[in-house]
């Protein structure tokens, strides 16, 4: 394999890849949970929530690919199994208890905030290393998750 010479030292690329792997695990777990809730939501807000959850999991499906590809561009292996994601994620798995629509909304609002914090950590690590592409990717993800959390919290008011 040829050397990676993008102006970022290997130790910094390793730290960035680690932060991105956390963001990837959290994002994938949130993707799965959002998809689960899309399938299983019921009640008077069914139509709006079914559509909202679909919009969110569709965005996450594209995001996990972008995050994983950035990890690869930095010369590291992207985690890609349920076991790896489960070992890393800070997003709680969907539970049987969250069967009511507003419980789903509350759980997803919390989870989007969790992913926004993971993105903020990735921004910090990337910025310290001068990795603008990763900082930009993570900034976009942070903005998206903060907005999603706000939208979900609005349902609960």
Short mmCIF file of N, CA and C in Angstrom, two decimals:
data_model
loop_
_atom_site.label_atom_id
_atom_site.label_comp_id
_atom_site.label_asym_id
_atom_site.label_seq_id
_atom_site.Cartn_x
_atom_site.Cartn_y
_atom_site.Cartn_z
N UNK A 1 0.85 -1.18 0.00
CA UNK A 1 0.00 0.00 0.00
C UNK A 1 0.89 1.24 0.00
N UNK A 2 0.49 2.24 -0.76
CA UNK A 2 1.28 3.46 -0.81
C UNK A 2 1.06 4.28 0.46
N UNK A 3 2.02 5.12 0.72
CA UNK A 3 1.97 5.98 1.91
C UNK A 3 0.86 7.02 1.77
N UNK A 4 0.24 7.33 2.89
CA UNK A 4 -0.75 8.40 2.92
C UNK A 4 -0.01 9.67 3.32
N UNK A 5 -0.04 10.66 2.44
CA UNK A 5 0.65 11.92 2.69
C UNK A 5 -0.31 13.05 2.37
N UNK A 6 -1.19 13.34 3.33
CA UNK A 6 -2.19 14.39 3.14
C UNK A 6 -1.96 15.56 4.10
N UNK A 7 -0.78 15.57 4.73
CA UNK A 7 -0.44 16.67 5.63
C UNK A 7 -0.93 16.49 7.05
N UNK A 8 -1.40 15.30 7.37
CA UNK A 8 -1.87 14.99 8.72
C UNK A 8 -1.10 13.77 9.19
N UNK A 9 -0.40 13.89 10.32
CA UNK A 9 0.41 12.79 10.84
C UNK A 9 -0.47 11.58 11.15
N UNK A 10 0.13 10.40 11.08
CA UNK A 10 -0.60 9.15 11.35
C UNK A 10 -1.25 9.17 12.73
N UNK A 11 -0.56 9.66 13.73
CA UNK A 11 -1.15 9.66 15.08
C UNK A 11 -2.40 10.53 15.11
N UNK A 12 -2.38 11.65 14.40
CA UNK A 12 -3.56 12.51 14.34
C UNK A 12 -4.66 11.86 13.51
N UNK A 13 -4.30 11.22 12.40
CA UNK A 13 -5.30 10.52 11.59
C UNK A 13 -5.96 9.41 12.40
N UNK A 14 -5.19 8.75 13.23
CA UNK A 14 -5.73 7.69 14.09
C UNK A 14 -6.74 8.26 15.09
N UNK A 15 -6.41 9.39 15.70
CA UNK A 15 -7.32 10.03 16.65
C UNK A 15 -8.60 10.50 15.96
N UNK A 16 -8.43 11.05 14.77
CA UNK A 16 -9.60 11.51 14.01
C UNK A 16 -10.48 10.32 13.62
N UNK A 17 -9.85 9.25 13.14
CA UNK A 17 -10.60 8.06 12.75
C UNK A 17 -11.35 7.47 13.94
N UNK A 18 -10.75 7.54 15.12
CA UNK A 18 -11.41 7.05 16.32
C UNK A 18 -12.65 7.88 16.64
N UNK A 19 -12.51 9.21 16.56
CA UNK A 19 -13.67 10.08 16.81
C UNK A 19 -14.75 9.85 15.76
N UNK A 20 -14.34 9.67 14.51
CA UNK A 20 -15.31 9.40 13.45
C UNK A 20 -15.97 8.02 13.63
N UNK A 21 -15.23 7.06 14.15
CA UNK A 21 -15.81 5.73 14.40
C UNK A 21 -16.89 5.81 15.46
N UNK A 22 -16.70 6.67 16.45
CA UNK A 22 -17.74 6.90 17.45
C UNK A 22 -18.96 7.53 16.80
N UNK A 23 -18.72 8.54 15.97
CA UNK A 23 -19.82 9.20 15.26
C UNK A 23 -20.54 8.21 14.35
N UNK A 24 -19.79 7.34 13.70
CA UNK A 24 -20.38 6.33 12.82
C UNK A 24 -21.24 5.35 13.61
N UNK A 25 -20.73 4.86 14.73
CA UNK A 25 -21.49 3.91 15.55
C UNK A 25 -22.77 4.54 16.08
N UNK A 26 -22.67 5.77 16.57
CA UNK A 26 -23.85 6.46 17.07
C UNK A 26 -24.85 6.72 15.94
N UNK A 27 -24.35 7.13 14.79
CA UNK A 27 -25.23 7.43 13.65
C UNK A 27 -25.92 6.18 13.14
N UNK A 28 -25.20 5.07 13.05
CA UNK A 28 -25.81 3.84 12.55
C UNK A 28 -26.86 3.32 13.53
N UNK A 29 -26.57 3.40 14.82
CA UNK A 29 -27.53 2.95 15.82
C UNK A 29 -28.78 3.81 15.78
N UNK A 30 -28.60 5.12 15.60
CA UNK A 30 -29.74 6.01 15.47
C UNK A 30 -30.51 5.74 14.18
N UNK A 31 -29.80 5.43 13.11
CA UNK A 31 -30.46 5.05 11.85
C UNK A 31 -31.38 3.85 12.09
N UNK A 32 -30.86 2.81 12.70
CA UNK A 32 -31.63 1.60 12.94
C UNK A 32 -32.84 1.88 13.84
N UNK A 33 -32.62 2.67 14.88
CA UNK A 33 -33.70 3.00 15.80
C UNK A 33 -34.78 3.83 15.11
N UNK A 34 -34.37 4.80 14.31
CA UNK A 34 -35.33 5.64 13.59
C UNK A 34 -36.14 4.81 12.60
N UNK A 35 -35.48 3.86 11.95
CA UNK A 35 -36.18 2.99 11.01
C UNK A 35 -37.18 2.11 11.76
N UNK A 36 -36.77 1.58 12.89
CA UNK A 36 -37.65 0.77 13.73
C UNK A 36 -38.89 1.58 14.11
N UNK A 37 -38.69 2.80 14.57
CA UNK A 37 -39.82 3.62 14.99
C UNK A 37 -40.69 4.01 13.79
N UNK A 38 -40.10 4.22 12.64
CA UNK A 38 -40.87 4.49 11.42
C UNK A 38 -41.84 3.34 11.14
N UNK A 39 -41.36 2.12 11.28
CA UNK A 39 -42.19 0.95 11.03
C UNK A 39 -43.28 0.78 12.08
N UNK A 40 -43.00 1.16 13.32
CA UNK A 40 -43.86 0.77 14.43
C UNK A 40 -44.65 1.89 15.09
N UNK A 41 -44.51 3.12 14.64
CA UNK A 41 -45.25 4.22 15.25
C UNK A 41 -46.74 4.06 14.98
N UNK A 42 -47.55 4.43 15.95
CA UNK A 42 -49.01 4.40 15.83
C UNK A 42 -49.58 5.63 16.53
N UNK A 43 -50.86 5.83 16.37
CA UNK A 43 -51.53 6.89 17.11
C UNK A 43 -51.92 8.06 16.24
N UNK A 44 -52.45 9.11 16.88
CA UNK A 44 -53.00 10.24 16.14
C UNK A 44 -51.96 11.03 15.34
N UNK A 45 -50.70 10.91 15.68
CA UNK A 45 -49.64 11.62 14.95
C UNK A 45 -48.92 10.70 13.97
N UNK A 46 -49.53 9.55 13.67
CA UNK A 46 -48.89 8.55 12.83
C UNK A 46 -48.32 9.14 11.54
N UNK A 47 -49.14 9.81 10.75
CA UNK A 47 -48.71 10.30 9.44
C UNK A 47 -47.50 11.21 9.52
N UNK A 48 -47.58 12.19 10.40
CA UNK A 48 -46.48 13.15 10.53
C UNK A 48 -45.21 12.48 11.05
N UNK A 49 -45.34 11.63 12.05
CA UNK A 49 -44.16 10.99 12.63
C UNK A 49 -43.58 9.93 11.69
N UNK A 50 -44.43 9.18 11.03
CA UNK A 50 -43.97 8.18 10.07
C UNK A 50 -43.11 8.87 9.01
N UNK A 51 -43.57 9.99 8.51
CA UNK A 51 -42.82 10.74 7.49
C UNK A 51 -41.56 11.36 8.07
N UNK A 52 -41.64 11.95 9.26
CA UNK A 52 -40.47 12.55 9.89
C UNK A 52 -39.39 11.52 10.15
N UNK A 53 -39.77 10.37 10.71
CA UNK A 53 -38.78 9.32 10.99
C UNK A 53 -38.14 8.83 9.69
N UNK A 54 -38.91 8.75 8.61
CA UNK A 54 -38.35 8.34 7.33
C UNK A 54 -37.33 9.36 6.82
N UNK A 55 -37.66 10.61 6.92
CA UNK A 55 -36.71 11.66 6.51
C UNK A 55 -35.42 11.54 7.30
N UNK A 56 -35.54 11.31 8.61
CA UNK A 56 -34.36 11.23 9.46
C UNK A 56 -33.53 9.98 9.17
N UNK A 57 -34.17 8.82 9.00
CA UNK A 57 -33.35 7.63 8.75
C UNK A 57 -32.75 7.65 7.35
N UNK A 58 -33.42 8.29 6.40
CA UNK A 58 -32.85 8.41 5.06
C UNK A 58 -31.59 9.28 5.09
N UNK A 59 -31.64 10.38 5.82
CA UNK A 59 -30.45 11.23 5.99
C UNK A 59 -29.33 10.44 6.66
N UNK A 60 -29.66 9.68 7.68
CA UNK A 60 -28.64 8.90 8.40
C UNK A 60 -28.03 7.82 7.52
N UNK A 61 -28.82 7.22 6.65
CA UNK A 61 -28.29 6.18 5.75
C UNK A 61 -27.21 6.77 4.85
N UNK A 62 -27.41 7.97 4.37
CA UNK A 62 -26.40 8.63 3.55
C UNK A 62 -25.21 9.07 4.39
N UNK A 63 -25.47 9.53 5.59
CA UNK A 63 -24.41 10.04 6.47
C UNK A 63 -23.44 8.94 6.87
N UNK A 64 -23.94 7.76 7.19
CA UNK A 64 -23.02 6.71 7.64
C UNK A 64 -22.04 6.34 6.53
N UNK A 65 -22.48 6.39 5.30
CA UNK A 65 -21.58 6.11 4.18
C UNK A 65 -20.49 7.19 4.09
N UNK A 66 -20.89 8.43 4.20
CA UNK A 66 -19.94 9.54 4.12
C UNK A 66 -18.92 9.47 5.27
N UNK A 67 -19.38 9.18 6.46
CA UNK A 67 -18.49 9.09 7.62
C UNK A 67 -17.51 7.94 7.44
N UNK A 68 -18.02 6.77 7.04
CA UNK A 68 -17.16 5.61 6.85
C UNK A 68 -16.12 5.86 5.76
N UNK A 69 -16.53 6.51 4.69
CA UNK A 69 -15.58 6.79 3.61
C UNK A 69 -14.50 7.78 4.04
N UNK A 70 -14.84 8.71 4.93
CA UNK A 70 -13.82 9.63 5.44
C UNK A 70 -12.80 8.87 6.31
N UNK A 71 -13.29 7.93 7.10
CA UNK A 71 -12.38 7.09 7.90
C UNK A 71 -11.41 6.37 6.98
N UNK A 72 -11.92 5.82 5.90
CA UNK A 72 -11.08 5.10 4.93
C UNK A 72 -10.08 6.05 4.27
N UNK A 73 -10.52 7.25 3.93
CA UNK A 73 -9.62 8.23 3.30
C UNK A 73 -8.46 8.59 4.22
N UNK A 74 -8.70 8.48 5.52
CA UNK A 74 -7.65 8.76 6.50
C UNK A 74 -6.73 7.56 6.72
N UNK A 75 -7.04 6.45 6.03
CA UNK A 75 -6.18 5.28 6.09
C UNK A 75 -6.51 4.28 7.18
N UNK A 76 -7.73 4.34 7.67
CA UNK A 76 -8.14 3.43 8.75
C UNK A 76 -9.35 2.62 8.32
N UNK A 77 -9.54 1.51 9.02
CA UNK A 77 -10.68 0.63 8.76
C UNK A 77 -11.91 1.20 9.45
N UNK A 78 -12.99 1.27 8.71
CA UNK A 78 -14.26 1.74 9.27
C UNK A 78 -14.97 0.56 9.93
N UNK A 79 -15.44 0.72 11.18
CA UNK A 79 -16.22 -0.35 11.79
C UNK A 79 -17.49 -0.56 10.98
N UNK A 80 -17.96 -1.81 10.91
CA UNK A 80 -19.12 -2.05 10.07
C UNK A 80 -20.00 -3.21 10.49
N UNK A 81 -19.88 -3.64 11.73
CA UNK A 81 -20.74 -4.74 12.17
C UNK A 81 -21.61 -4.28 13.34
N UNK A 82 -22.71 -4.97 13.54
CA UNK A 82 -23.57 -4.67 14.68
C UNK A 82 -22.78 -4.76 15.98
N UNK A 83 -21.92 -5.76 16.10
CA UNK A 83 -21.14 -5.94 17.32
C UNK A 83 -20.22 -4.75 17.55
N UNK A 84 -19.55 -4.30 16.49
CA UNK A 84 -18.66 -3.14 16.64
C UNK A 84 -19.44 -1.88 17.01
N UNK A 85 -20.57 -1.68 16.36
CA UNK A 85 -21.38 -0.51 16.66
C UNK A 85 -21.91 -0.58 18.09
N UNK A 86 -22.40 -1.73 18.50
CA UNK A 86 -22.95 -1.89 19.85
C UNK A 86 -21.89 -1.63 20.91
N UNK A 87 -20.65 -2.04 20.64
CA UNK A 87 -19.57 -1.84 21.60
C UNK A 87 -19.18 -0.37 21.72
N UNK A 88 -19.41 0.42 20.69
CA UNK A 88 -18.96 1.82 20.67
C UNK A 88 -20.05 2.84 20.96
N UNK A 89 -21.28 2.55 20.61
CA UNK A 89 -22.31 3.60 20.59
C UNK A 89 -22.70 4.09 21.98
N UNK A 90 -23.08 5.35 22.02
CA UNK A 90 -23.69 5.94 23.22
C UNK A 90 -25.19 6.11 23.04
N UNK A 91 -25.71 5.70 21.89
CA UNK A 91 -27.15 5.76 21.62
C UNK A 91 -27.79 4.48 22.14
N UNK A 92 -28.80 4.64 22.97
CA UNK A 92 -29.49 3.48 23.53
C UNK A 92 -30.27 2.76 22.44
N UNK A 93 -30.23 1.45 22.49
CA UNK A 93 -30.99 0.65 21.53
C UNK A 93 -32.48 0.84 21.77
N UNK A 94 -33.28 0.69 20.71
CA UNK A 94 -34.73 0.78 20.85
C UNK A 94 -35.21 -0.30 21.81
N UNK A 95 -36.13 0.08 22.68
CA UNK A 95 -36.63 -0.87 23.66
C UNK A 95 -38.12 -1.13 23.43
N UNK A 96 -38.58 -2.21 23.96
CA UNK A 96 -39.99 -2.57 23.87
C UNK A 96 -40.84 -1.53 24.59
N UNK A 97 -40.27 -0.89 25.62
CA UNK A 97 -41.03 0.09 26.40
C UNK A 97 -41.44 1.30 25.56
N UNK A 98 -40.63 1.64 24.56
CA UNK A 98 -40.92 2.82 23.74
C UNK A 98 -41.87 2.44 22.61
N UNK A 99 -43.11 2.14 22.99
CA UNK A 99 -44.09 1.75 21.98
C UNK A 99 -45.08 2.87 21.71
N UNK A 100 -45.14 3.85 22.59
CA UNK A 100 -46.03 4.99 22.38
C UNK A 100 -45.29 6.04 21.55
N UNK A 101 -46.03 6.69 20.68
CA UNK A 101 -45.41 7.64 19.75
C UNK A 101 -44.57 8.69 20.45
N UNK A 102 -45.09 9.29 21.52
CA UNK A 102 -44.34 10.36 22.18
C UNK A 102 -43.12 9.83 22.94
N UNK A 103 -43.16 8.57 23.36
CA UNK A 103 -41.96 7.95 23.93
C UNK A 103 -40.88 7.80 22.86
N UNK A 104 -41.30 7.44 21.66
CA UNK A 104 -40.36 7.34 20.54
C UNK A 104 -39.76 8.70 20.24
N UNK A 105 -40.60 9.72 20.20
CA UNK A 105 -40.13 11.07 19.91
C UNK A 105 -39.12 11.52 20.96
N UNK A 106 -39.43 11.29 22.22
CA UNK A 106 -38.53 11.69 23.30
C UNK A 106 -37.19 10.95 23.20
N UNK A 107 -37.25 9.66 22.91
CA UNK A 107 -36.01 8.88 22.79
C UNK A 107 -35.16 9.39 21.63
N UNK A 108 -35.78 9.65 20.50
CA UNK A 108 -35.03 10.13 19.34
C UNK A 108 -34.47 11.53 19.57
N UNK A 109 -35.20 12.39 20.27
CA UNK A 109 -34.68 13.72 20.59
C UNK A 109 -33.40 13.61 21.41
N UNK A 110 -33.43 12.75 22.41
CA UNK A 110 -32.24 12.50 23.23
C UNK A 110 -31.10 11.96 22.38
N UNK A 111 -31.42 11.03 21.51
CA UNK A 111 -30.39 10.39 20.68
C UNK A 111 -29.76 11.35 19.68
N UNK A 112 -30.56 12.22 19.10
CA UNK A 112 -29.99 13.20 18.18
C UNK A 112 -29.03 14.13 18.92
N UNK A 113 -29.34 14.46 20.15
CA UNK A 113 -28.42 15.27 20.96
C UNK A 113 -27.13 14.51 21.23
N UNK A 114 -27.23 13.22 21.48
CA UNK A 114 -26.05 12.38 21.70
C UNK A 114 -25.16 12.39 20.46
N UNK A 115 -25.76 12.24 19.29
CA UNK A 115 -24.99 12.22 18.05
C UNK A 115 -24.40 13.61 17.78
N UNK A 116 -25.12 14.66 18.10
CA UNK A 116 -24.58 16.01 17.94
C UNK A 116 -23.32 16.19 18.80
N UNK A 117 -23.34 15.63 20.01
CA UNK A 117 -22.14 15.72 20.88
C UNK A 117 -20.98 14.92 20.30
N UNK A 118 -21.26 13.77 19.70
CA UNK A 118 -20.21 12.97 19.05
C UNK A 118 -19.62 13.75 17.88
N UNK A 119 -20.47 14.44 17.13
CA UNK A 119 -19.99 15.26 16.02
C UNK A 119 -19.12 16.40 16.54
N UNK A 120 -19.52 17.01 17.63
CA UNK A 120 -18.73 18.10 18.21
C UNK A 120 -17.34 17.61 18.63
N UNK A 121 -17.28 16.41 19.19
CA UNK A 121 -15.97 15.84 19.56
C UNK A 121 -15.12 15.62 18.32
N UNK A 122 -15.73 15.14 17.24
CA UNK A 122 -14.98 14.92 15.99
C UNK A 122 -14.48 16.25 15.43
N UNK A 123 -15.29 17.29 15.53
CA UNK A 123 -14.86 18.62 15.07
C UNK A 123 -13.63 19.06 15.84
N UNK A 124 -13.67 18.90 17.14
CA UNK A 124 -12.56 19.32 17.99
C UNK A 124 -11.26 18.59 17.62
N UNK A 125 -11.33 17.28 17.49
CA UNK A 125 -10.14 16.48 17.16
C UNK A 125 -9.64 16.84 15.76
N UNK A 126 -10.55 16.95 14.81
CA UNK A 126 -10.15 17.26 13.44
C UNK A 126 -9.57 18.66 13.33
N UNK A 127 -10.19 19.62 13.99
CA UNK A 127 -9.70 20.99 13.92
C UNK A 127 -8.31 21.12 14.52
N UNK A 128 -8.08 20.42 15.62
CA UNK A 128 -6.75 20.47 16.25
C UNK A 128 -5.67 19.94 15.32
N UNK A 129 -6.04 19.03 14.42
CA UNK A 129 -5.08 18.44 13.48
C UNK A 129 -5.05 19.16 12.14
N UNK A 130 -5.87 20.19 11.99
CA UNK A 130 -5.94 20.90 10.71
C UNK A 130 -6.65 20.12 9.62
N UNK A 131 -7.52 19.20 10.02
CA UNK A 131 -8.27 18.37 9.07
C UNK A 131 -9.61 19.04 8.78
N UNK A 132 -9.58 19.98 7.85
CA UNK A 132 -10.79 20.74 7.51
C UNK A 132 -11.89 19.88 6.88
N UNK A 133 -11.56 18.91 6.01
CA UNK A 133 -12.64 18.08 5.45
C UNK A 133 -13.44 17.34 6.53
N UNK A 134 -12.74 16.77 7.51
CA UNK A 134 -13.45 16.07 8.58
C UNK A 134 -14.21 17.05 9.45
N UNK A 135 -13.59 18.18 9.77
CA UNK A 135 -14.28 19.19 10.59
C UNK A 135 -15.55 19.67 9.88
N UNK A 136 -15.48 19.85 8.57
CA UNK A 136 -16.66 20.27 7.81
C UNK A 136 -17.75 19.22 7.81
N UNK A 137 -17.37 17.97 7.58
CA UNK A 137 -18.34 16.87 7.61
C UNK A 137 -19.02 16.81 8.97
N UNK A 138 -18.22 16.86 10.03
CA UNK A 138 -18.76 16.76 11.39
C UNK A 138 -19.61 17.98 11.75
N UNK A 139 -19.24 19.15 11.25
CA UNK A 139 -20.03 20.35 11.50
C UNK A 139 -21.41 20.22 10.87
N UNK A 140 -21.45 19.72 9.65
CA UNK A 140 -22.73 19.49 8.98
C UNK A 140 -23.57 18.50 9.79
N UNK A 141 -22.96 17.42 10.24
CA UNK A 141 -23.69 16.42 11.02
C UNK A 141 -24.19 17.03 12.32
N UNK A 142 -23.38 17.83 12.99
CA UNK A 142 -23.81 18.45 14.25
C UNK A 142 -25.02 19.34 14.01
N UNK A 143 -24.98 20.15 12.97
CA UNK A 143 -26.10 21.04 12.65
C UNK A 143 -27.38 20.23 12.38
N UNK A 144 -27.26 19.17 11.62
CA UNK A 144 -28.42 18.34 11.28
C UNK A 144 -29.02 17.71 12.53
N UNK A 145 -28.18 17.19 13.42
CA UNK A 145 -28.69 16.52 14.62
C UNK A 145 -29.25 17.51 15.64
N UNK A 146 -28.65 18.68 15.74
CA UNK A 146 -29.22 19.69 16.64
C UNK A 146 -30.60 20.13 16.15
N UNK A 147 -30.76 20.31 14.83
CA UNK A 147 -32.06 20.69 14.27
C UNK A 147 -33.07 19.56 14.45
N UNK A 148 -32.66 18.33 14.23
CA UNK A 148 -33.57 17.19 14.40
C UNK A 148 -34.03 17.08 15.85
N UNK A 149 -33.12 17.29 16.79
CA UNK A 149 -33.49 17.23 18.22
C UNK A 149 -34.51 18.32 18.54
N UNK A 150 -34.29 19.52 18.02
CA UNK A 150 -35.23 20.62 18.24
C UNK A 150 -36.61 20.28 17.68
N UNK A 151 -36.65 19.76 16.47
CA UNK A 151 -37.93 19.42 15.85
C UNK A 151 -38.67 18.36 16.67
N UNK A 152 -37.94 17.37 17.13
CA UNK A 152 -38.56 16.32 17.93
C UNK A 152 -39.02 16.85 19.28
N UNK A 153 -38.20 17.68 19.92
CA UNK A 153 -38.60 18.26 21.21
C UNK A 153 -39.87 19.09 21.05
N UNK A 154 -40.05 19.72 19.89
CA UNK A 154 -41.23 20.54 19.64
C UNK A 154 -42.52 19.72 19.69
N UNK A 155 -42.45 18.46 19.33
CA UNK A 155 -43.63 17.58 19.43
C UNK A 155 -44.03 17.36 20.87
N UNK A 156 -43.08 17.47 21.78
CA UNK A 156 -43.32 17.14 23.17
C UNK A 156 -43.87 18.32 23.98
N UNK A 157 -43.91 19.50 23.39
CA UNK A 157 -44.37 20.70 24.13
C UNK A 157 -45.88 20.79 24.14
#
